[in-house]
Amino acid sequence: MFSGSWTIMTSKLAVYSLIVVTAVFTNAQAKPAATLIVTNAAIYTVDKQRPKAEAVAVIGDRIVAVGSKAEIDSWRGPETKVIDARGKLVLPGFDDAHVHFIQGGAQLDQVDLTDASTPREFAKRIAAQLSKTPKGAWVVGGRWDETKWPDPQLPTKGFVDPISGDTPVFVERYDGHEALANSAAMKLAGVNAKTPDVPGGVIMRDASGNPTGIFKDAAQELIYKAIPPMSHEQRLRIARRAAEHAASLGVTSVHHMNPEFADVAAYSELAERGELTTRIYAAPMETDWKKQADVGIRHAWGSSFLRLGAVKGYADGSLGSRTAYMFEAFADDPGNRGLLSDEMHPPSALRDRLMQADAAGLQLRVHAIGDRAISMMLDIFADIEKEHGYRDQRFSIEHAQHMAQKDFDRFAKLHVIASMQPYHAIDDGRWAEKRLGHERARYSYAWRSFLDHGVTLAFGTDWPVAPLDPMLGLYAAVTRATLDGKNAVGWIPEEKITLAEAVDAYTMGSAFAEFQEREKGSITPGKLADVVILSDNIFQLKLEAIRNVKVQTTIVGGAVVYERATSQ
Ligand SMILES: [Zn+2]
């Protein structure tokens, strides 16, 4: 007994002297105590210097130490909040590189037509929404997908008119490139048989020239401009809803593509009040580049919760609506090679604006889906780099969906980031070959090819085009198993990537795409304390089970912003 306590005493002494020695050599003052410790965890840090750890210590909003349980325990003080992860997997918070955050937040309370599997169900859900819509308000949102119906025909105003009366309805297709208006909406917008088409858009018409209710791409604006703008209060409420949703899914940062300036104003107010729990990088439309440049905003300007300084552009449409701009005609629509966006009429107009935005120090992020649109964007980026020189501008192509094989080298050489959404591959992969044919589909969602060419991948969702849940994205990236169950070993399996690569793209890759790789993206001392605890260790699961994994706890800047109600 005596010898036993003696042993304990010596080992304690040894520990004390170790601490004293370390303290003397590293800092003359005593080490401050952590405000938060997450311990007993299986941490995957996404930091190549130290990929694995058991615990992390946080002071305020920053990580101060990452290490073994014993190492981190030395940061514990009387006030330290300690979270026992009970052996669960801890990752850096997910950074979604492409969302439409306010549209997503708004959609949480809008009619959801995503999984309406028949026109009858489509009408039924709109009827339910109409019953809770106040007089004078619009029914919007929807995100329907007619390819899921037994007879996949585009809907018409006739689906909605019998139930909607005077209430205007304008519900969009899930990809946002087509939308359906009822007669009341068209009346309010002053659209009728005489309304001409607009550049970059199509008004679908019946045999006698009357609009059917479907508006494609730029033509959607004819109806949208009749919808009263959201109030500031509505926007604040929606931003909070969106942030709550993000926290519940472990998403701690987002890049909001083409927000309205009023959206940014709502974020700004929430950030100032300390109420923002999602870090936002806002990239307003490139057509407004001067508004940012005039006040000297450059890339990634702002605070840790809200940054500006990127511009978002559009080169073309989408594959679903056959408006992606292609070198060859669509396999299922001979003669149609897609559409350039209206901002690309002519392409030199977009080029000139981007040239000026780059000169002003703004980051350029441009939507391009078809192989020809991507190629044209690379031409434009090459022109800009030639004129202004390379200075780590981090151009990005958003989506970069269907690549011409010849363009991978150029993509890499110009240091362009591929900002991609893996979920689209398992969703659109159900029918993409119908549009493209087997051969041309080969370099679709080509993550493996991008990585092998040394291109940085930044992952996201395009929420609300796809669900915001990162687990679905990781699942898609490693399985490429389409949602219809028809590609069990993966659609174009050559383009699968590993789980570690997918996690990397969803954390460090996205952080790099917003110039924040020194601030976040990995669990590293000095970085922002944005971490998530997952219900299961995705590295130990069968790949198909990854999509069912839940987030247990989400921490942003050292504060717990989400905790799952029932822990098991
Ligand atoms: Zn988008």
Coordinates of C-alpha atoms and ligand atoms in Angstrom, one line a residue:
M1 CA 0.0 0.0 0.0
F2 CA 2.8 2.3 1.0
S3 CA 4.7 1.5 -2.1
G4 CA 1.6 2.0 -4.2
S5 CA 1.0 5.5 -3.1
W6 CA 4.7 6.2 -3.5
T7 CA 4.4 5.2 -7.2
I8 CA 1.4 7.5 -7.7
M9 CA 3.3 10.4 -6.1
T10 CA 6.4 10.0 -8.2
S11 CA 4.4 9.8 -11.4
K12 CA 2.4 12.9 -10.4
L13 CA 5.7 14.6 -9.7
A14 CA 6.9 13.6 -13.1
V15 CA 3.8 15.1 -14.7
Y16 CA 4.1 18.3 -12.8
S17 CA 7.7 18.8 -13.6
L18 CA 6.9 18.0 -17.3
I19 CA 4.3 20.8 -17.3
V20 CA 6.6 23.2 -15.6
V21 CA 9.4 22.4 -18.1
T22 CA 7.0 22.8 -21.1
A23 CA 5.6 26.0 -19.6
V24 CA 9.1 27.4 -19.0
F25 CA 10.2 26.7 -22.5
T26 CA 7.0 27.7 -24.4
N27 CA 5.6 30.5 -22.3
A28 CA 6.6 32.3 -19.2
Q29 CA 3.0 32.5 -18.0
A30 CA 0.7 29.7 -17.0
K31 CA -1.2 28.0 -19.8
P32 CA -4.8 29.4 -20.1
A33 CA -7.6 26.9 -19.6
A34 CA -9.7 25.7 -22.5
T35 CA -13.2 27.0 -22.8
L36 CA -14.3 23.8 -24.5
I37 CA -12.8 20.3 -24.8
V38 CA -14.1 17.6 -27.1
T39 CA -12.5 14.3 -25.9
N40 CA -12.7 10.6 -26.2
A41 CA -13.3 11.0 -30.0
A42 CA -12.1 9.5 -33.2
I43 CA -11.0 12.7 -34.8
Y44 CA -10.3 12.8 -38.5
T45 CA -8.6 16.2 -38.8
V46 CA -8.2 16.6 -42.6
D47 CA -4.8 18.0 -41.6
K48 CA -2.0 16.1 -43.3
Q49 CA 0.4 16.9 -40.5
R50 CA -1.7 15.0 -38.0
P51 CA -4.6 13.1 -39.6
K52 CA -5.9 11.5 -36.5
A53 CA -6.4 12.5 -32.9
E54 CA -8.5 11.8 -29.8
A55 CA -9.3 15.2 -28.4
V56 CA -9.4 18.9 -29.2
A57 CA -9.1 22.0 -27.0
V58 CA -10.7 25.3 -27.8
I59 CA -10.4 28.8 -26.4
G60 CA -13.1 31.2 -27.5
D61 CA -13.7 30.6 -31.1
R62 CA -10.3 29.0 -31.9
I63 CA -8.8 25.6 -31.7
V64 CA -5.7 25.7 -29.5
A65 CA -4.6 22.1 -29.3
V66 CA -5.3 18.7 -31.0
G67 CA -3.9 15.5 -29.6
S68 CA -4.3 12.5 -27.4
K69 CA -6.8 12.5 -24.5
A70 CA -4.0 13.0 -22.0
E71 CA -2.4 15.8 -23.9
I72 CA -5.7 17.7 -24.2
D73 CA -6.6 17.0 -20.6
S74 CA -3.8 19.3 -19.6
W75 CA -5.9 22.2 -21.0
R76 CA -8.8 21.5 -18.7
G77 CA -9.7 24.1 -16.1
P78 CA -12.5 24.5 -13.6
E79 CA -14.7 26.4 -16.1
T80 CA -14.0 24.2 -19.1
K81 CA -17.0 22.7 -20.9
V82 CA -16.2 19.1 -21.7
I83 CA -18.0 17.1 -24.4
D84 CA -17.4 13.3 -24.2
A85 CA -17.8 12.1 -27.8
R86 CA -18.0 8.5 -26.6
G87 CA -15.6 7.3 -29.3
K88 CA -17.6 8.8 -32.2
L89 CA -16.2 10.3 -35.3
V90 CA -15.4 14.0 -35.2
L91 CA -14.8 16.0 -38.5
P92 CA -14.2 19.6 -39.4
G93 CA -17.6 21.3 -40.0
F94 CA -18.7 20.9 -43.6
D95 CA -18.3 23.9 -46.0
D96 CA -20.8 23.8 -48.8
A97 CA -19.3 25.6 -51.7
H98 CA -22.5 26.3 -53.6
V99 CA -25.9 27.1 -52.1
H100 CA -28.8 29.4 -52.5
F101 CA -29.2 29.9 -48.8
I102 CA -32.2 32.2 -48.7
Q103 CA -34.1 30.2 -51.4
G104 CA -33.3 27.1 -49.5
G105 CA -34.5 28.6 -46.2
A106 CA -37.6 29.9 -47.8
Q107 CA -38.3 26.5 -49.3
L108 CA -38.4 24.9 -45.8
D109 CA -41.9 26.5 -45.5
Q110 CA -43.0 26.3 -49.2
V111 CA -44.9 23.7 -51.1
D112 CA -42.5 20.7 -51.7
L113 CA -43.1 19.0 -55.1
T114 CA -39.7 17.3 -55.3
D115 CA -41.1 13.8 -54.7
A116 CA -44.7 14.3 -56.1
S117 CA -44.8 11.2 -58.2
T118 CA -47.9 11.9 -60.3
P119 CA -49.6 15.1 -61.7
R120 CA -52.4 14.3 -59.3
E121 CA -50.1 14.4 -56.3
F122 CA -48.6 17.6 -57.8
A123 CA -52.0 19.3 -57.8
K124 CA -52.9 17.9 -54.4
R125 CA -49.9 19.5 -52.7
I126 CA -50.5 22.8 -54.4
A127 CA -54.1 22.7 -53.2
A128 CA -52.9 22.1 -49.6
Q129 CA -50.5 25.0 -49.9
L130 CA -53.2 27.3 -51.3
S131 CA -55.4 26.5 -48.3
K132 CA -52.7 28.1 -46.0
T133 CA -51.7 31.0 -48.3
P134 CA -53.1 34.4 -47.3
K135 CA -55.0 36.4 -49.9
G136 CA -52.7 38.3 -52.2
A137 CA -49.7 36.1 -51.5
W138 CA -48.0 33.9 -54.1
V139 CA -47.5 30.2 -54.0
V140 CA -43.9 29.7 -55.1
G141 CA -41.1 27.1 -54.6
G142 CA -42.1 23.6 -55.6
R143 CA -39.1 22.0 -57.3
W144 CA -41.1 19.5 -59.3
D145 CA -39.5 16.9 -61.5
E146 CA -41.7 15.6 -64.3
T147 CA -39.2 12.8 -65.1
K148 CA -40.5 11.0 -61.9
W149 CA -44.0 10.8 -63.3
P150 CA -45.5 7.8 -65.1
D151 CA -45.9 9.9 -68.2
P152 CA -43.0 12.4 -68.0
Q153 CA -44.6 15.4 -69.8
L154 CA -44.1 19.0 -68.7
P155 CA -47.0 20.3 -66.6
T156 CA -49.3 23.1 -67.9
K157 CA -51.4 25.8 -66.3
G158 CA -54.3 23.4 -66.7
F159 CA -52.9 21.4 -63.8
V160 CA -53.3 24.3 -61.4
D161 CA -56.0 26.7 -62.7
P162 CA -59.0 24.6 -61.6
I163 CA -57.9 24.8 -57.9
S164 CA -56.1 28.1 -57.7
G165 CA -58.7 30.8 -58.6
D166 CA -57.2 34.3 -58.2
T167 CA -54.1 33.2 -56.3
P168 CA -51.0 33.4 -58.4
V169 CA -48.9 30.2 -58.5
F170 CA -45.4 30.1 -59.9
V171 CA -43.6 26.8 -59.1
E172 CA -40.2 25.9 -60.4
R173 CA -38.6 22.8 -61.7
Y174 CA -36.1 21.3 -59.3
D175 CA -33.1 22.6 -61.4
G176 CA -34.5 26.2 -61.4
H177 CA -34.3 26.4 -65.2
E178 CA -38.0 26.0 -65.9
A179 CA -41.1 27.1 -64.0
L180 CA -44.9 26.7 -64.2
A181 CA -47.2 29.7 -63.9
N182 CA -51.0 29.5 -63.6
S183 CA -53.3 31.9 -65.4
A184 CA -53.6 34.3 -62.4
A185 CA -49.8 34.7 -62.2
M186 CA -49.6 35.3 -66.0
K187 CA -52.4 37.9 -65.7
L188 CA -50.6 39.8 -62.9
A189 CA -47.3 39.7 -64.9
G190 CA -49.1 40.9 -68.1
V191 CA -48.0 37.9 -70.1
N192 CA -50.2 36.6 -72.9
A193 CA -50.1 35.2 -76.4
K194 CA -48.6 38.4 -77.8
T195 CA -45.7 38.5 -75.4
P196 CA -42.5 37.8 -77.4
D197 CA -39.8 35.4 -76.2
V198 CA -36.7 36.9 -74.5
P199 CA -33.1 36.2 -75.3
G200 CA -31.8 33.2 -73.4
G201 CA -35.4 32.1 -72.6
V202 CA -38.4 30.4 -74.0
I203 CA -42.2 30.8 -73.4
M204 CA -43.7 27.4 -74.2
R205 CA -46.9 27.8 -76.3
D206 CA -49.7 25.6 -77.5
A207 CA -50.7 25.1 -81.1
S208 CA -52.6 28.4 -81.1
G209 CA -49.7 30.4 -79.6
N210 CA -51.0 30.7 -76.0
P211 CA -48.5 30.3 -73.3
T212 CA -48.8 26.8 -71.7
G213 CA -47.6 28.1 -68.3
I214 CA -44.0 26.9 -68.8
F215 CA -41.2 29.5 -68.8
K216 CA -37.7 28.5 -69.5
D217 CA -34.5 30.1 -68.2
A218 CA -34.5 33.9 -68.8
A219 CA -38.2 33.9 -69.7
Q220 CA -38.9 33.0 -66.0
E221 CA -38.0 36.6 -65.2
L222 CA -41.2 37.8 -66.9
I223 CA -43.2 36.2 -64.1
Y224 CA -40.7 36.7 -61.2
K225 CA -40.7 40.4 -61.7
A226 CA -44.4 40.5 -60.8
I227 CA -43.8 38.8 -57.4
P228 CA -43.5 41.4 -54.6
P229 CA -40.0 41.5 -53.0
M230 CA -39.4 39.8 -49.6
S231 CA -39.5 42.2 -46.7
H232 CA -36.3 42.6 -44.5
E233 CA -38.1 40.9 -41.6
Q234 CA -39.0 37.9 -43.8
R235 CA -35.5 37.6 -44.9
L236 CA -34.1 37.6 -41.4
R237 CA -36.6 34.9 -40.4
I238 CA -35.7 32.8 -43.5
A239 CA -31.9 33.2 -42.9
R240 CA -32.3 32.0 -39.3
R241 CA -34.4 29.0 -40.6
A242 CA -31.7 28.2 -43.1
A243 CA -28.9 28.4 -40.5
E244 CA -30.8 26.1 -38.1
H245 CA -31.2 23.6 -40.9
A246 CA -27.5 23.9 -41.8
A247 CA -26.5 23.3 -38.2
S248 CA -28.7 20.2 -37.9
L249 CA -26.7 18.8 -40.9
G250 CA -23.2 19.7 -39.8
V251 CA -22.8 22.4 -42.4
T252 CA -20.9 25.3 -40.7
S253 CA -20.0 27.3 -43.7
V254 CA -21.7 28.0 -47.1
H255 CA -20.9 30.0 -50.2
H256 CA -24.1 31.7 -51.2
M257 CA -24.2 32.0 -55.0
N258 CA -25.9 35.0 -56.5
P259 CA -27.6 36.3 -53.4
E260 CA -29.6 39.6 -53.6
F261 CA -27.9 42.4 -51.8
A262 CA -30.9 42.4 -49.5
D263 CA -29.9 38.9 -48.5
V264 CA -26.5 40.1 -47.6
A265 CA -28.0 42.9 -45.6
A266 CA -30.0 40.3 -43.6
Y267 CA -26.8 38.3 -42.9
S268 CA -25.0 41.5 -41.9
E269 CA -27.6 42.3 -39.3
L270 CA -27.6 38.8 -37.9
A271 CA -23.8 38.7 -37.8
E272 CA -23.7 42.0 -36.0
R273 CA -26.1 40.8 -33.4
G274 CA -24.0 37.6 -33.0
E275 CA -27.0 35.5 -34.2
L276 CA -25.5 34.0 -37.3
T277 CA -24.5 30.4 -36.8
T278 CA -23.5 29.6 -40.3
R279 CA -20.4 31.3 -41.9
I280 CA -21.4 32.8 -45.2
Y281 CA -19.3 33.8 -48.2
A282 CA -21.6 35.8 -50.5
A283 CA -21.0 35.9 -54.3
P284 CA -23.5 38.4 -55.8
M285 CA -24.1 38.5 -59.6
E286 CA -21.2 39.5 -61.8
T287 CA -23.5 42.0 -63.5
D288 CA -23.3 44.0 -60.2
W289 CA -19.6 43.7 -59.9
K290 CA -19.1 47.4 -59.7
K291 CA -21.2 47.7 -56.5
Q292 CA -18.6 45.7 -54.6
A293 CA -15.7 47.2 -56.4
D294 CA -16.8 50.8 -55.8
V295 CA -16.4 50.4 -52.0
G296 CA -13.1 48.6 -52.3
I297 CA -14.3 45.1 -51.5
R298 CA -11.9 42.4 -52.8
H299 CA -12.0 38.6 -52.6
A300 CA -13.0 37.2 -49.2
W301 CA -13.4 40.6 -47.6
G302 CA -15.2 40.6 -44.2
S303 CA -15.4 38.8 -40.9
S304 CA -15.3 35.2 -40.0
F305 CA -19.1 35.0 -40.2
L306 CA -19.8 37.1 -43.3
R307 CA -17.5 37.6 -46.3
L308 CA -18.1 39.2 -49.7
G309 CA -15.8 39.8 -52.7
A310 CA -16.7 37.1 -55.2
V311 CA -19.0 37.5 -58.2
K312 CA -21.1 34.7 -59.6
G313 CA -21.8 34.4 -63.3
Y314 CA -23.8 32.1 -65.6
A315 CA -22.5 30.7 -68.9
D316 CA -25.3 28.4 -69.8
G317 CA -28.4 26.5 -68.5
S318 CA -28.8 22.9 -67.3
L319 CA -28.7 19.4 -68.7
G320 CA -32.3 18.6 -67.4
S321 CA -33.8 21.4 -69.4
R322 CA -31.5 20.8 -72.4
T323 CA -30.1 24.3 -72.0
A324 CA -26.5 23.2 -71.1
Y325 CA -24.4 24.5 -73.9
M326 CA -22.8 21.6 -75.8
F327 CA -20.3 21.0 -78.7
E328 CA -22.8 18.5 -80.2
A329 CA -26.5 18.3 -80.2
F330 CA -28.4 16.4 -77.4
A331 CA -28.8 12.7 -78.2
D332 CA -32.5 13.0 -77.5
D333 CA -33.0 16.4 -79.2
P334 CA -31.2 16.5 -82.6
G335 CA -30.4 20.0 -83.7
N336 CA -30.4 21.4 -80.1
R337 CA -27.0 22.2 -78.7
G338 CA -28.4 24.1 -75.7
L339 CA -28.4 27.8 -74.8
L340 CA -25.8 30.3 -73.6
S341 CA -27.1 32.4 -70.7
D342 CA -28.4 35.8 -71.4
E343 CA -25.3 37.3 -69.8
M344 CA -23.3 35.6 -72.5
H345 CA -25.2 37.5 -75.3
P346 CA -22.6 38.1 -76.6
P347 CA -19.8 36.2 -74.8
S348 CA -17.6 39.2 -75.0
A349 CA -20.0 41.1 -72.7
L350 CA -19.4 38.5 -69.9
R351 CA -15.7 38.5 -70.7
D352 CA -15.4 42.3 -70.4
R353 CA -17.3 42.4 -67.1
L354 CA -15.3 39.6 -65.6
M355 CA -12.1 41.2 -66.9
Q356 CA -13.0 44.4 -64.9
A357 CA -14.1 42.4 -61.9
D358 CA -10.8 40.6 -61.8
A359 CA -8.9 43.9 -62.1
A360 CA -10.8 45.1 -59.1
G361 CA -9.6 42.0 -57.1
L362 CA -12.9 40.2 -57.0
Q363 CA -13.0 36.4 -57.3
L364 CA -14.8 35.0 -60.4
R365 CA -17.1 32.0 -60.0
V366 CA -19.1 31.0 -63.1
H367 CA -21.8 28.4 -63.7
A368 CA -20.9 26.3 -66.7
I369 CA -22.5 22.8 -67.2
G370 CA -22.2 21.9 -70.9
D371 CA -18.8 20.9 -72.4
R372 CA -18.8 23.9 -74.7
A373 CA -19.8 26.4 -72.0
I374 CA -17.0 25.1 -69.8
S375 CA -14.6 25.4 -72.7
M376 CA -15.7 29.0 -73.5
M377 CA -15.2 29.9 -69.8
L378 CA -11.7 28.5 -69.8
D379 CA -11.0 30.7 -72.9
I380 CA -12.3 33.7 -70.9
F381 CA -10.2 32.8 -67.8
A382 CA -7.1 32.3 -70.1
D383 CA -7.7 35.8 -71.6
I384 CA -8.0 37.3 -68.1
E385 CA -4.8 35.6 -66.9
K386 CA -3.0 36.6 -70.0
E387 CA -4.0 40.3 -69.5
H388 CA -3.6 40.5 -65.7
G389 CA -1.1 37.8 -65.0
Y390 CA -1.6 34.9 -62.5
R391 CA -1.9 36.0 -58.9
D392 CA -3.7 33.1 -57.2
Q393 CA -7.2 34.5 -58.3
R394 CA -8.9 31.1 -57.7
F395 CA -11.3 31.3 -60.6
S396 CA -14.0 28.6 -60.2
I397 CA -16.3 26.9 -62.6
E398 CA -19.5 26.1 -60.8
H399 CA -20.9 22.6 -61.6
A400 CA -18.3 21.7 -64.3
Q401 CA -20.6 18.8 -65.1
H402 CA -19.9 17.6 -68.6
M403 CA -16.2 18.0 -69.6
A404 CA -14.6 17.6 -73.0
Q405 CA -11.6 15.3 -72.4
K406 CA -9.3 17.9 -74.1
D407 CA -10.1 20.5 -71.4
F408 CA -8.8 18.8 -68.2
D409 CA -5.2 19.9 -68.8
R410 CA -6.3 23.5 -69.5
F411 CA -8.5 23.5 -66.4
A412 CA -5.5 22.5 -64.3
K413 CA -3.0 24.8 -65.9
L414 CA -5.3 27.8 -65.3
H415 CA -5.6 26.8 -61.6
V416 CA -9.4 26.8 -62.0
I417 CA -11.3 25.2 -59.1
A418 CA -14.0 22.7 -59.9
S419 CA -16.9 23.5 -57.6
M420 CA -19.1 20.5 -57.8
Q421 CA -22.2 18.9 -56.3
P422 CA -21.9 15.1 -56.1
Y423 CA -25.6 14.5 -55.4
H424 CA -26.4 15.7 -58.9
A425 CA -24.6 12.8 -60.3
I426 CA -26.7 10.2 -58.6
D427 CA -29.9 12.2 -59.3
D428 CA -29.3 13.3 -62.9
G429 CA -27.4 10.1 -63.6
R430 CA -30.7 8.4 -63.9
W431 CA -31.3 10.0 -67.3
A432 CA -28.2 11.9 -68.3
E433 CA -27.1 9.3 -70.9
K434 CA -30.4 9.8 -72.7
R435 CA -29.4 13.4 -73.2
L436 CA -25.7 12.8 -73.9
G437 CA -25.4 9.3 -75.2
H438 CA -23.1 6.8 -73.6
E439 CA -19.8 7.9 -75.0
R440 CA -20.2 11.6 -74.3
A441 CA -21.4 10.9 -70.7
R442 CA -17.9 9.5 -69.9
Y443 CA -16.5 12.7 -68.4
S444 CA -19.6 13.7 -66.5
Y445 CA -19.2 14.7 -62.8
A446 CA -15.6 13.6 -63.4
W447 CA -14.2 13.9 -59.9
R448 CA -11.4 11.3 -60.4
S449 CA -10.2 12.9 -63.6
F450 CA -10.2 16.3 -62.0
L451 CA -8.1 15.1 -59.0
D452 CA -5.8 13.1 -61.2
H453 CA -5.1 16.3 -63.2
G454 CA -4.3 18.2 -60.0
V455 CA -7.5 20.3 -60.0
T456 CA -8.9 21.4 -56.6
L457 CA -12.4 20.1 -56.0
A458 CA -14.7 22.1 -53.8
F459 CA -17.9 20.2 -52.9
G460 CA -21.4 21.4 -52.2
T461 CA -25.0 20.8 -53.0
D462 CA -26.6 23.7 -54.9
W463 CA -29.3 23.6 -52.1
P464 CA -32.2 23.8 -52.6
V465 CA -31.6 22.1 -56.0
A466 CA -30.3 19.2 -54.0
P467 CA -30.7 18.4 -50.3
L468 CA -28.2 20.2 -48.0
D469 CA -27.2 17.0 -46.2
P470 CA -23.4 16.4 -46.7
M471 CA -23.8 12.7 -46.0
L472 CA -25.7 12.4 -49.3
G473 CA -22.9 14.1 -51.1
L474 CA -20.2 11.9 -49.6
Y475 CA -22.3 8.8 -50.4
A476 CA -22.8 10.0 -54.0
A477 CA -19.0 10.7 -54.4
V478 CA -17.9 7.3 -53.3
T479 CA -20.7 5.1 -54.8
R480 CA -22.0 7.0 -57.8
A481 CA -25.1 4.7 -57.3
T482 CA -28.0 6.5 -59.0
L483 CA -31.2 7.1 -57.0
D484 CA -33.2 4.7 -59.2
G485 CA -31.0 1.7 -58.0
K486 CA -29.9 0.9 -61.5
N487 CA -26.2 1.5 -61.1
A488 CA -25.3 -0.5 -58.0
V489 CA -21.5 -0.5 -58.8
G490 CA -21.7 3.1 -59.8
W491 CA -22.6 5.1 -62.9
I492 CA -19.3 5.7 -64.7
P493 CA -17.5 4.0 -61.8
E494 CA -14.1 5.2 -63.1
E495 CA -14.9 8.6 -61.7
K496 CA -15.5 7.5 -58.1
I497 CA -13.2 9.0 -55.5
T498 CA -12.3 7.8 -52.0
L499 CA -14.1 8.8 -48.9
A500 CA -11.1 10.7 -47.6
E501 CA -10.9 12.6 -50.9
A502 CA -14.6 13.4 -50.7
V503 CA -14.4 14.7 -47.1
D504 CA -11.3 16.8 -48.1
A505 CA -13.3 18.4 -51.0
Y506 CA -16.1 19.1 -48.7
T507 CA -13.9 20.8 -46.1
M508 CA -10.4 22.0 -47.2
G509 CA -11.4 22.2 -50.8
S510 CA -14.3 24.5 -50.1
A511 CA -12.2 26.5 -47.6
F512 CA -9.6 27.0 -50.4
A513 CA -12.3 28.1 -52.8
E514 CA -13.2 30.9 -50.4
F515 CA -9.5 31.8 -49.6
Q516 CA -10.0 30.5 -46.0
E517 CA -7.7 27.5 -45.9
R518 CA -5.7 29.0 -43.1
E519 CA -8.8 29.7 -41.1
K520 CA -10.9 26.6 -41.5
G521 CA -11.3 23.3 -43.4
S522 CA -9.4 21.2 -40.9
I523 CA -9.1 20.5 -37.2
T524 CA -5.8 22.3 -36.7
P525 CA -4.5 24.5 -33.8
G526 CA -5.1 28.2 -34.6
K527 CA -8.1 27.5 -36.9
L528 CA -11.8 28.4 -36.1
A529 CA -13.4 25.8 -33.9
D530 CA -16.0 24.5 -36.3
V531 CA -16.4 20.8 -35.7
V532 CA -19.1 18.1 -36.0
I533 CA -19.7 14.8 -34.2
L534 CA -21.3 12.2 -36.3
S535 CA -23.6 9.3 -35.2
D536 CA -21.4 6.7 -36.9
N537 CA -17.9 6.4 -38.1
I538 CA -18.3 6.7 -41.9
F539 CA -14.8 5.4 -42.5
Q540 CA -15.9 2.0 -40.9
L541 CA -19.3 1.7 -42.5
K542 CA -20.3 0.0 -45.7
L543 CA -20.4 2.8 -48.3
E544 CA -24.1 2.4 -48.9
A545 CA -24.8 3.2 -45.2
I546 CA -23.1 6.6 -45.3
R547 CA -26.3 8.3 -46.5
N548 CA -28.1 7.4 -43.2
V549 CA -25.5 8.8 -40.9
K550 CA -26.7 11.7 -38.7
V551 CA -25.0 14.7 -37.1
Q552 CA -25.0 14.4 -33.3
T553 CA -23.5 17.7 -32.4
T554 CA -22.4 20.8 -34.4
I555 CA -20.0 23.3 -33.0
V556 CA -19.4 26.7 -34.7
G557 CA -16.7 29.0 -33.3
G558 CA -16.5 26.9 -30.1
A559 CA -20.2 27.2 -29.4
V560 CA -22.6 24.2 -29.7
V561 CA -25.2 25.3 -32.3
Y562 CA -26.9 22.0 -32.7
E563 CA -27.4 18.9 -30.6
R564 CA -29.5 15.9 -31.7
A565 CA -32.4 15.5 -29.4
T566 CA -32.2 11.7 -28.9
S567 CA -28.6 10.4 -28.6
Q568 CA -28.2 6.7 -29.0
Ligands
ZN1 ZN -26.7 27.2 -58.1

